[in-house]
Amino acid sequence: MLLRLPLSILTHNRICALFLLFLFWLSSCSKAIFTLFTIILLIITLLFEINTRQKSYYLKGDRNYSPNFKKNDSVPLPQKLAKPWVIFTLISLTFTGANILTAYFVPKAEIIFEGKFDNLSNILAQKSLELLTNGSGIFDPYKFENFDGISLIIPVRDEDEFITKTISYTLDVSPRKWLKEIIIVDDCSKKKVSDIIGRELSKSQLNIVKIIRLNTCEGLIRSRILGADASSSSVIVFMDGHCRPKQGWIEPLVHRLKLNTKAIVCPMIEDIDRYTWEDVGTYGLKMMFDWNFEFNWYEDFTDVVPIASGGLYAITRQWWNESGKYDPGMLEWGGENIEQSIRTWCCGGEIRVELNSRVGHIFKRDPKPNPENKLVKQVQRNQKRTALVWLDQKRYKYFEDIHSVVKSLNETSSGVKLDSRYQIKSQLNCKPFSWYINKFRPSFDRRGLLLDNFRQFIHKDTGLCLTASYNEVVTGTSDRAVIFTKCNSKDFAQQWMVILGRRLIMNRFPSYGCLSRGPSSVVNNSILRVTECKFKDAIAGTTDDQFWHFDGYDNVLFDEPYDDLDALEFAHIKNSSRIFNHIGTLPFSEDGYLRIKINGTRAFESTSRCVRNLNNKAVMTWCPTVEDSSFSFDVVKLY
């Protein structure tokens, strides 16, 4: 704004230019001195302007004369006339002074650090470590009355449309004693965040905001690392720059950390409109990945989170430091939430969702620029770094086979090797990935991720395979008829997996539906079908149309036995190789009558009806009382 001073100050008088520099020096001393010298500067500027005008221009008729005209003494000089420029100059200088004072006195968020990641990371990491060493950064659940509030970290790049509202809404619903500071990490935004919020937020709002300005674009992951390490609270909360927390959102997160200081606690995330900031009506709690490391929201009606979304969560400073923060070798974004989630669970922590904490998030925004697909490739490199460190050999092969593009990517192109990540894994004595699978076996089951457990069911009489067809059982429904076709081990429609403690039989194509018998009102020759899996009912033991019975050994159905069931599930099946159907109000029958035999006389059975091949259609009919190969199937491993 100082450049708005008339150019003549600098071009016609060097003293004023030096005076201007002197003014900047004085501004650091006192606002009163700054104001005084600004006024003096404006007065001096006006005097020089008037003096210059007097010497430069004179009026005679319709012609202007230079001062050289005065050399001819025989020609009388015309009298100088008052011109409107005097008024304009006064007005201009008045506005200039106002601009100078405004530029100085308008409150601004404090920029606490500025530079590049490589220059700041070690400094801030040491700062975070010192807070733990001196005890001020340690969260003590037994001295909760001394808790002084969270540090909220918001990484931002070109969030001009959203960041001010995010800060305003956060401050509106956050009690001051619960919110110690907001640290904005400005990841080389085209418009500086400090300028944007300085114009739109009040002084009282800006008092709590601190800014880290990165001169080069480092990405979301590295921005979070810097923001967390620069913070001063014992509890760190991460949030995106396009969020609207709801009333009472902080307290439940912190109270949950009291139960386990090695936890990551996530709020319920609700979708909000980018223009109105009102709820859209959808929400998410937890995620689960596929072997290409893409992930989707899902719900299993528990508070345990296998994969956190990554953008919104609370964590203690102790666990942030001890568990390894984020991988600094990951650039931009992508893959960091999978890496952090697996690491947290395998290395002694946990991830929980807190239903009493709600935060709105704008999901539908303009896509980020992605020239030459560089952003996508960087995400894939991040995913490869995660897979190399945390997957076992078998599952890494799944990852490479399904996500084959990663084979050609250099996981250390960021210049950061993986040695430090392996070291964290060793220091924390982290459990193997197989433990993680067993911990979340239902989540892996329901997404068909344990590829070694897919099987073909081959009809003994015909040698044909049980297949999910494209044909609708009832027109206009998604129920697909089950038929028998020539066996093809690569046909996903012939691949079946027994899941959820031997309860459901899931088909791999096209959307992981489950084998279902026809309506109970159709007693004979009802068509078998594939319908949407009833996961919740299966876990609760309250479904019978998809609840199948098995008499057989685990090694026929699984590569890995079901040794991971929780206490309730294990109490149902004990050491028996049979799972019984839900009949009436009894979750399991103990009479041994209703069962499925694998590689035996009856392969499938439900409520005393068995599956058979009728003109290459899979139908259910009364089970035979004698040995009958038309009801028998062989089970063949595929992978």
PDB file of N, CA and C in Angstrom, residues 161 271-278 361-365:
ATOM      1  N   GLU A 161     -11.892 -19.822  -1.056  1.00  0.00           N
ATOM      2  CA  GLU A 161     -13.348 -19.837  -0.935  1.00  0.00           C
ATOM      3  C   GLU A 161     -13.814 -20.329   0.435  1.00  0.00           C
ATOM      4  N   ASP A 271     -21.440 -34.838   5.238  1.00  0.00           N
ATOM      5  CA  ASP A 271     -21.276 -34.100   3.982  1.00  0.00           C
ATOM      6  C   ASP A 271     -22.083 -32.808   4.043  1.00  0.00           C
ATOM      7  N   ILE A 272     -21.462 -31.686   3.674  1.00  0.00           N
ATOM      8  CA  ILE A 272     -22.165 -30.400   3.648  1.00  0.00           C
ATOM      9  C   ILE A 272     -22.017 -29.756   2.273  1.00  0.00           C
ATOM     10  N   ASP A 273     -22.944 -28.879   1.950  1.00  0.00           N
ATOM     11  CA  ASP A 273     -22.973 -28.197   0.656  1.00  0.00           C
ATOM     12  C   ASP A 273     -21.914 -27.099   0.610  1.00  0.00           C
ATOM     13  N   ARG A 274     -21.218 -26.972  -0.505  1.00  0.00           N
ATOM     14  CA  ARG A 274     -20.128 -26.000  -0.610  1.00  0.00           C
ATOM     15  C   ARG A 274     -20.619 -24.555  -0.641  1.00  0.00           C
ATOM     16  N   TYR A 275     -21.870 -24.351  -1.002  1.00  0.00           N
ATOM     17  CA  TYR A 275     -22.382 -22.985  -1.108  1.00  0.00           C
ATOM     18  C   TYR A 275     -23.152 -22.559   0.148  1.00  0.00           C
ATOM     19  N   THR A 276     -23.988 -23.458   0.667  1.00  0.00           N
ATOM     20  CA  THR A 276     -24.792 -23.113   1.841  1.00  0.00           C
ATOM     21  C   THR A 276     -24.151 -23.560   3.147  1.00  0.00           C
ATOM     22  N   TRP A 277     -23.231 -24.494   3.081  1.00  0.00           N
ATOM     23  CA  TRP A 277     -22.578 -25.081   4.251  1.00  0.00           C
ATOM     24  C   TRP A 277     -23.577 -25.813   5.143  1.00  0.00           C
ATOM     25  N   GLU A 278     -24.705 -26.191   4.573  1.00  0.00           N
ATOM     26  CA  GLU A 278     -25.698 -26.965   5.314  1.00  0.00           C
ATOM     27  C   GLU A 278     -25.505 -28.452   5.040  1.00  0.00           C
ATOM     28  N   HIS A 361     -18.100 -31.669   6.296  1.00  0.00           N
ATOM     29  CA  HIS A 361     -16.967 -31.637   5.363  1.00  0.00           C
ATOM     30  C   HIS A 361     -17.508 -31.457   3.954  1.00  0.00           C
ATOM     31  N   ILE A 362     -16.920 -30.532   3.195  1.00  0.00           N
ATOM     32  CA  ILE A 362     -17.336 -30.312   1.803  1.00  0.00           C
ATOM     33  C   ILE A 362     -16.585 -31.298   0.917  1.00  0.00           C
ATOM     34  N   PHE A 363     -17.284 -32.307   0.419  1.00  0.00           N
ATOM     35  CA  PHE A 363     -16.653 -33.314  -0.430  1.00  0.00           C
ATOM     36  C   PHE A 363     -16.639 -32.895  -1.899  1.00  0.00           C
ATOM     37  N   LYS A 364     -17.678 -32.191  -2.331  1.00  0.00           N
ATOM     38  CA  LYS A 364     -17.781 -31.817  -3.739  1.00  0.00           C
ATOM     39  C   LYS A 364     -17.152 -30.449  -3.953  1.00  0.00           C
ATOM     40  N   ARG A 365     -15.893 -30.475  -4.388  1.00  0.00           N
ATOM     41  CA  ARG A 365     -15.151 -29.247  -4.678  1.00  0.00           C
ATOM     42  C   ARG A 365     -14.530 -29.375  -6.062  1.00  0.00           C
TER      43      ARG A 365
END
